Amino acid sequence: LVETMGDGLSEIDEHQVTTYANDTLCRMWGRSREEIIGKKVTAFLDARNRQILDRQLALRRQGGSDSYEITWIRQDGSMLATIMTPTPYFDQNGTFKGSFAVITDISRHAAEKRCLEEARMMLEKRVIQRTKELEEKTRTLEEVNTALRVLLKKREEDQGVLEQRMVTNIQELIRPYLERIRTRGLSREQTAYLEMI
């Protein structure tokens, strides 16, 4: 069962030396059993993940068995993201003697998570960029609206001046002639037309 299970299985002793690795773990790490057994498990980790393992092993010595994520270095140098599910074991005196761990490959999940995070960051950048563009367009429209309001006010003022000039021209240039015509002998029909004018 251990040799055919889909997850890796390893055993380390109290000195972090690997004492067992199933076939699945060997395939996951791209290493033979001979390359794994008898070696300190830290040999397959970078500095950051060694710190994770050290913290977790301290918890194992106290009986802790919570799962945690850790990334291994494969034989080809690529990284393998995993979830470790450890089980510590002790001798009859309660002395820590090592632990077993089921190692589950989550590299595809980790890659998908990275892709989602990258997509989220890209969308956030696009939202920020689009927001800036909309703010700029809003400012431009506000400036255009202000300019249009000024032009409309000027047009109303100009129209008022034009109407005043027209009234003045009628009063000064046309009305005197109308008054002269009125004083002449006009027929009733002509007088009616004059009143209309």
PDB file of C-alpha atoms in Angstrom:
ATOM      1  CA  LEU A   1       0.000   0.000   0.000  1.00  0.00           C
ATOM      2  CA  VAL A   2       2.803   2.391   0.954  1.00  0.00           C
ATOM      3  CA  GLU A   3       4.665   1.694  -2.287  1.00  0.00           C
ATOM      4  CA  THR A   4       1.624   2.189  -4.515  1.00  0.00           C
ATOM      5  CA  MET A   5       0.025   5.187  -2.801  1.00  0.00           C
ATOM      6  CA  GLY A   6      -0.318   8.392  -4.830  1.00  0.00           C
ATOM      7  CA  ASP A   7       1.499  10.551  -2.285  1.00  0.00           C
ATOM      8  CA  GLY A   8       5.077  10.474  -1.153  1.00  0.00           C
ATOM      9  CA  LEU A   9       5.898   8.912   2.211  1.00  0.00           C
ATOM     10  CA  SER A  10       9.081   9.436   4.146  1.00  0.00           C
ATOM     11  CA  GLU A  11      10.470   8.688   7.566  1.00  0.00           C
ATOM     12  CA  ILE A  12      13.206  10.637   9.300  1.00  0.00           C
ATOM     13  CA  ASP A  13      14.929   9.927  12.582  1.00  0.00           C
ATOM     14  CA  GLU A  14      15.533  12.332  15.458  1.00  0.00           C
ATOM     15  CA  HIS A  15      18.636  13.692  13.626  1.00  0.00           C
ATOM     16  CA  GLN A  16      16.652  14.593  10.441  1.00  0.00           C
ATOM     17  CA  VAL A  17      18.246  11.696   8.536  1.00  0.00           C
ATOM     18  CA  THR A  18      15.925  10.020   6.040  1.00  0.00           C
ATOM     19  CA  THR A  19      15.373   6.359   6.923  1.00  0.00           C
ATOM     20  CA  TYR A  20      12.615   5.583   4.396  1.00  0.00           C
ATOM     21  CA  ALA A  21      11.228   6.961   1.120  1.00  0.00           C
ATOM     22  CA  ASN A  22       8.549   5.288  -1.005  1.00  0.00           C
ATOM     23  CA  ASP A  23       8.660   5.093  -4.825  1.00  0.00           C
ATOM     24  CA  THR A  24       6.251   7.999  -5.235  1.00  0.00           C
ATOM     25  CA  LEU A  25       8.500  10.308  -3.202  1.00  0.00           C
ATOM     26  CA  CYS A  26      11.512   9.215  -5.284  1.00  0.00           C
ATOM     27  CA  ARG A  27       9.614  10.077  -8.475  1.00  0.00           C
ATOM     28  CA  MET A  28       8.409  13.405  -7.026  1.00  0.00           C
ATOM     29  CA  TRP A  29      11.952  14.439  -6.117  1.00  0.00           C
ATOM     30  CA  GLY A  30      13.468  12.892  -9.275  1.00  0.00           C
ATOM     31  CA  ARG A  31      15.944  10.947  -7.139  1.00  0.00           C
ATOM     32  CA  SER A  32      16.709   7.297  -6.441  1.00  0.00           C
ATOM     33  CA  ARG A  33      16.226   5.781  -2.987  1.00  0.00           C
ATOM     34  CA  GLU A  34      19.986   5.597  -2.619  1.00  0.00           C
ATOM     35  CA  GLU A  35      20.212   9.374  -3.132  1.00  0.00           C
ATOM     36  CA  ILE A  36      17.611   9.983  -0.414  1.00  0.00           C
ATOM     37  CA  ILE A  37      18.041   7.373   2.332  1.00  0.00           C
ATOM     38  CA  GLY A  38      20.806   8.115   4.796  1.00  0.00           C
ATOM     39  CA  LYS A  39      20.873  11.813   3.865  1.00  0.00           C
ATOM     40  CA  LYS A  40      19.667  14.658   6.047  1.00  0.00           C
ATOM     41  CA  VAL A  41      16.338  15.812   4.711  1.00  0.00           C
ATOM     42  CA  THR A  42      17.633  19.410   4.775  1.00  0.00           C
ATOM     43  CA  ALA A  43      19.908  18.519   1.833  1.00  0.00           C
ATOM     44  CA  PHE A  44      16.837  18.744  -0.409  1.00  0.00           C
ATOM     45  CA  LEU A  45      15.762  22.219   0.748  1.00  0.00           C
ATOM     46  CA  ASP A  46      16.876  25.788   0.176  1.00  0.00           C
ATOM     47  CA  ALA A  47      17.629  28.101   3.127  1.00  0.00           C
ATOM     48  CA  ARG A  48      14.086  29.479   3.461  1.00  0.00           C
ATOM     49  CA  ASN A  49      12.498  26.028   3.459  1.00  0.00           C
ATOM     50  CA  ARG A  50      15.131  24.704   5.892  1.00  0.00           C
ATOM     51  CA  GLN A  51      13.881  27.324   8.362  1.00  0.00           C
ATOM     52  CA  ILE A  52      10.304  26.119   7.814  1.00  0.00           C
ATOM     53  CA  LEU A  53      11.389  22.513   8.441  1.00  0.00           C
ATOM     54  CA  ASP A  54      13.364  23.453  11.573  1.00  0.00           C
ATOM     55  CA  ARG A  55      10.319  25.216  13.045  1.00  0.00           C
ATOM     56  CA  GLN A  56       8.095  22.261  12.173  1.00  0.00           C
ATOM     57  CA  LEU A  57      10.513  19.689  13.627  1.00  0.00           C
ATOM     58  CA  ALA A  58      10.557  21.652  16.881  1.00  0.00           C
ATOM     59  CA  LEU A  59       6.769  21.250  16.943  1.00  0.00           C
ATOM     60  CA  ARG A  60       7.096  17.509  16.145  1.00  0.00           C
ATOM     61  CA  ARG A  61       9.356  17.075  19.187  1.00  0.00           C
ATOM     62  CA  GLN A  62       6.487  18.473  21.263  1.00  0.00           C
ATOM     63  CA  GLY A  63       3.971  16.094  19.648  1.00  0.00           C
ATOM     64  CA  GLY A  64       2.518  18.525  17.091  1.00  0.00           C
ATOM     65  CA  SER A  65       1.253  17.070  13.826  1.00  0.00           C
ATOM     66  CA  ASP A  66      -0.287  19.975  11.892  1.00  0.00           C
ATOM     67  CA  SER A  67       0.105  20.012   8.105  1.00  0.00           C
ATOM     68  CA  TYR A  68       2.273  22.678   6.493  1.00  0.00           C
ATOM     69  CA  GLU A  69       3.546  23.743   3.086  1.00  0.00           C
ATOM     70  CA  ILE A  70       7.172  23.292   2.088  1.00  0.00           C
ATOM     71  CA  THR A  71       9.034  23.408  -1.235  1.00  0.00           C
ATOM     72  CA  TRP A  72      11.671  20.814  -2.164  1.00  0.00           C
ATOM     73  CA  ILE A  73      14.523  20.990  -4.664  1.00  0.00           C
ATOM     74  CA  ARG A  74      14.263  18.243  -7.280  1.00  0.00           C
ATOM     75  CA  GLN A  75      17.274  16.499  -8.783  1.00  0.00           C
ATOM     76  CA  ASP A  76      17.039  18.747 -11.887  1.00  0.00           C
ATOM     77  CA  GLY A  77      17.050  21.887  -9.718  1.00  0.00           C
ATOM     78  CA  SER A  78      13.365  22.669 -10.198  1.00  0.00           C
ATOM     79  CA  MET A  79      11.161  23.339  -7.185  1.00  0.00           C
ATOM     80  CA  LEU A  80       8.355  21.084  -5.940  1.00  0.00           C
ATOM     81  CA  ALA A  81       5.632  22.658  -3.779  1.00  0.00           C
ATOM     82  CA  THR A  82       4.132  20.186  -1.309  1.00  0.00           C
ATOM     83  CA  ILE A  83       1.968  19.822   1.749  1.00  0.00           C
ATOM     84  CA  MET A  84       3.537  17.801   4.542  1.00  0.00           C
ATOM     85  CA  THR A  85       1.283  15.831   6.861  1.00  0.00           C
ATOM     86  CA  PRO A  86       3.597  14.650   9.629  1.00  0.00           C
ATOM     87  CA  THR A  87       3.154  12.162  12.451  1.00  0.00           C
ATOM     88  CA  PRO A  88       5.800  12.175  15.180  1.00  0.00           C
ATOM     89  CA  TYR A  89       6.691   9.026  17.092  1.00  0.00           C
ATOM     90  CA  PHE A  90       8.301   8.582  20.487  1.00  0.00           C
ATOM     91  CA  ASP A  91       9.885   5.721  22.426  1.00  0.00           C
ATOM     92  CA  GLN A  92       8.361   4.289  25.621  1.00  0.00           C
ATOM     93  CA  ASN A  93      10.073   7.048  27.648  1.00  0.00           C
ATOM     94  CA  GLY A  94       8.421   9.784  25.560  1.00  0.00           C
ATOM     95  CA  THR A  95      11.660  10.677  23.768  1.00  0.00           C
ATOM     96  CA  PHE A  96      11.215  11.939  20.196  1.00  0.00           C
ATOM     97  CA  LYS A  97      12.563   9.339  17.770  1.00  0.00           C
ATOM     98  CA  GLY A  98      11.502  10.812  14.425  1.00  0.00           C
ATOM     99  CA  SER A  99       8.443  11.206  12.275  1.00  0.00           C
ATOM    100  CA  PHE A 100       6.608   9.875   9.286  1.00  0.00           C
ATOM    101  CA  ALA A 101       5.207  12.321   6.751  1.00  0.00           C
ATOM    102  CA  VAL A 102       2.826  12.026   3.839  1.00  0.00           C
ATOM    103  CA  ILE A 103       4.040  14.434   1.141  1.00  0.00           C
ATOM    104  CA  THR A 104       1.409  15.682  -1.298  1.00  0.00           C
ATOM    105  CA  ASP A 105       2.452  17.389  -4.538  1.00  0.00           C
ATOM    106  CA  ILE A 106       0.646  20.730  -4.841  1.00  0.00           C
ATOM    107  CA  SER A 107       2.917  22.216  -7.501  1.00  0.00           C
ATOM    108  CA  ARG A 108       0.064  22.430 -10.017  1.00  0.00           C
ATOM    109  CA  HIS A 109      -2.109  24.061  -7.371  1.00  0.00           C
ATOM    110  CA  ALA A 110       0.758  26.427  -6.485  1.00  0.00           C
ATOM    111  CA  ALA A 111       1.258  27.297 -10.175  1.00  0.00           C
ATOM    112  CA  GLU A 112      -2.475  27.963 -10.563  1.00  0.00           C
ATOM    113  CA  LYS A 113      -2.386  30.079  -7.412  1.00  0.00           C
ATOM    114  CA  ARG A 114       0.560  32.070  -8.827  1.00  0.00           C
ATOM    115  CA  CYS A 115      -1.281  32.540 -12.133  1.00  0.00           C
ATOM    116  CA  LEU A 116      -4.387  33.735 -10.304  1.00  0.00           C
ATOM    117  CA  GLU A 117      -2.310  36.113  -8.199  1.00  0.00           C
ATOM    118  CA  GLU A 118      -0.571  37.466 -11.314  1.00  0.00           C
ATOM    119  CA  ALA A 119      -3.940  37.886 -13.044  1.00  0.00           C
ATOM    120  CA  ARG A 120      -5.327  39.657  -9.965  1.00  0.00           C
ATOM    121  CA  MET A 121      -2.331  42.006  -9.865  1.00  0.00           C
ATOM    122  CA  MET A 122      -2.641  42.688 -13.596  1.00  0.00           C
ATOM    123  CA  LEU A 123      -6.357  43.451 -13.180  1.00  0.00           C
ATOM    124  CA  GLU A 124      -5.599  45.768 -10.272  1.00  0.00           C
ATOM    125  CA  LYS A 125      -3.043  47.617 -12.420  1.00  0.00           C
ATOM    126  CA  ARG A 126      -5.590  47.893 -15.238  1.00  0.00           C
ATOM    127  CA  VAL A 127      -8.227  49.200 -12.827  1.00  0.00           C
ATOM    128  CA  ILE A 128      -5.768  51.801 -11.509  1.00  0.00           C
ATOM    129  CA  GLN A 129      -4.800  52.779 -15.062  1.00  0.00           C
ATOM    130  CA  ARG A 130      -8.439  52.942 -16.179  1.00  0.00           C
ATOM    131  CA  THR A 131      -9.351  54.990 -13.104  1.00  0.00           C
ATOM    132  CA  LYS A 132      -6.576  57.477 -13.934  1.00  0.00           C
ATOM    133  CA  GLU A 133      -7.797  57.676 -17.532  1.00  0.00           C
ATOM    134  CA  LEU A 134     -11.376  58.283 -16.365  1.00  0.00           C
ATOM    135  CA  GLU A 135     -10.225  60.919 -13.880  1.00  0.00           C
ATOM    136  CA  GLU A 136      -8.288  62.661 -16.672  1.00  0.00           C
ATOM    137  CA  LYS A 137     -11.311  62.517 -18.976  1.00  0.00           C
ATOM    138  CA  THR A 138     -13.504  63.855 -16.168  1.00  0.00           C
ATOM    139  CA  ARG A 139     -11.104  66.759 -15.629  1.00  0.00           C
ATOM    140  CA  THR A 140     -11.067  67.460 -19.377  1.00  0.00           C
ATOM    141  CA  LEU A 141     -14.879  67.379 -19.539  1.00  0.00           C
ATOM    142  CA  GLU A 142     -15.109  69.698 -16.542  1.00  0.00           C
ATOM    143  CA  GLU A 143     -12.744  72.120 -18.284  1.00  0.00           C
ATOM    144  CA  VAL A 144     -14.787  71.906 -21.503  1.00  0.00           C
ATOM    145  CA  ASN A 145     -18.015  72.464 -19.529  1.00  0.00           C
ATOM    146  CA  THR A 146     -16.490  75.494 -17.815  1.00  0.00           C
ATOM    147  CA  ALA A 147     -15.394  76.890 -21.189  1.00  0.00           C
ATOM    148  CA  LEU A 148     -18.873  76.269 -22.640  1.00  0.00           C
ATOM    149  CA  ARG A 149     -20.538  77.997 -19.684  1.00  0.00           C
ATOM    150  CA  VAL A 150     -18.260  81.032 -20.207  1.00  0.00           C
ATOM    151  CA  LEU A 151     -19.054  81.048 -23.936  1.00  0.00           C
ATOM    152  CA  LEU A 152     -22.804  80.767 -23.312  1.00  0.00           C
ATOM    153  CA  LYS A 153     -22.697  83.610 -20.799  1.00  0.00           C
ATOM    154  CA  LYS A 154     -20.721  85.721 -23.279  1.00  0.00           C
ATOM    155  CA  ARG A 155     -23.233  84.856 -26.006  1.00  0.00           C
ATOM    156  CA  GLU A 156     -26.129  85.928 -23.762  1.00  0.00           C
ATOM    157  CA  GLU A 157     -24.319  89.171 -22.975  1.00  0.00           C
ATOM    158  CA  ASP A 158     -23.603  89.740 -26.683  1.00  0.00           C
ATOM    159  CA  GLN A 159     -27.248  89.016 -27.523  1.00  0.00           C
ATOM    160  CA  GLY A 160     -28.373  91.552 -24.912  1.00  0.00           C
ATOM    161  CA  VAL A 161     -26.017  94.177 -26.365  1.00  0.00           C
ATOM    162  CA  LEU A 162     -27.239  93.388 -29.882  1.00  0.00           C
ATOM    163  CA  GLU A 163     -30.893  93.725 -28.819  1.00  0.00           C
ATOM    164  CA  GLN A 164     -30.137  97.059 -27.117  1.00  0.00           C
ATOM    165  CA  ARG A 165     -28.393  98.351 -30.248  1.00  0.00           C
ATOM    166  CA  MET A 166     -31.330  97.256 -32.357  1.00  0.00           C
ATOM    167  CA  VAL A 167     -33.793  99.080 -30.103  1.00  0.00           C
ATOM    168  CA  THR A 168     -31.579 102.171 -30.144  1.00  0.00           C
ATOM    169  CA  ASN A 169     -31.300 102.076 -33.967  1.00  0.00           C
ATOM    170  CA  ILE A 170     -35.070 101.767 -34.305  1.00  0.00           C
ATOM    171  CA  GLN A 171     -35.605 104.657 -31.874  1.00  0.00           C
ATOM    172  CA  GLU A 172     -33.035 106.910 -33.526  1.00  0.00           C
ATOM    173  CA  LEU A 173     -33.220 105.995 -37.194  1.00  0.00           C
ATOM    174  CA  ILE A 174     -36.659 104.583 -38.007  1.00  0.00           C
ATOM    175  CA  ARG A 175     -39.065 106.162 -35.502  1.00  0.00           C
ATOM    176  CA  PRO A 176     -38.469 109.768 -36.722  1.00  0.00           C
ATOM    177  CA  TYR A 177     -39.503 108.720 -40.249  1.00  0.00           C
ATOM    178  CA  LEU A 178     -42.575 106.953 -38.970  1.00  0.00           C
ATOM    179  CA  GLU A 179     -43.575 110.104 -37.071  1.00  0.00           C
ATOM    180  CA  ARG A 180     -43.159 112.187 -40.240  1.00  0.00           C
ATOM    181  CA  ILE A 181     -45.368 109.800 -42.190  1.00  0.00           C
ATOM    182  CA  ARG A 182     -48.008 109.963 -39.413  1.00  0.00           C
ATOM    183  CA  THR A 183     -48.268 113.766 -39.741  1.00  0.00           C
ATOM    184  CA  ARG A 184     -49.090 113.511 -43.444  1.00  0.00           C
ATOM    185  CA  GLY A 185     -52.640 113.008 -44.554  1.00  0.00           C
ATOM    186  CA  LEU A 186     -53.036 109.235 -44.566  1.00  0.00           C
ATOM    187  CA  SER A 187     -56.037 107.155 -45.408  1.00  0.00           C
ATOM    188  CA  ARG A 188     -57.549 104.970 -42.716  1.00  0.00           C
ATOM    189  CA  GLU A 189     -55.917 101.907 -44.244  1.00  0.00           C
ATOM    190  CA  GLN A 190     -52.483 103.602 -44.363  1.00  0.00           C
ATOM    191  CA  THR A 191     -52.882 104.745 -40.766  1.00  0.00           C
ATOM    192  CA  ALA A 192     -53.701 101.121 -39.755  1.00  0.00           C
ATOM    193  CA  TYR A 193     -50.567  99.857 -41.524  1.00  0.00           C
ATOM    194  CA  LEU A 194     -48.479 102.545 -39.847  1.00  0.00           C
ATOM    195  CA  GLU A 195     -49.824 101.527 -36.397  1.00  0.00           C
ATOM    196  CA  MET A 196     -48.892  97.912 -37.191  1.00  0.00           C
ATOM    197  CA  ILE A 197     -45.364  98.995 -38.126  1.00  0.00           C
TER     198      ILE A 197
END
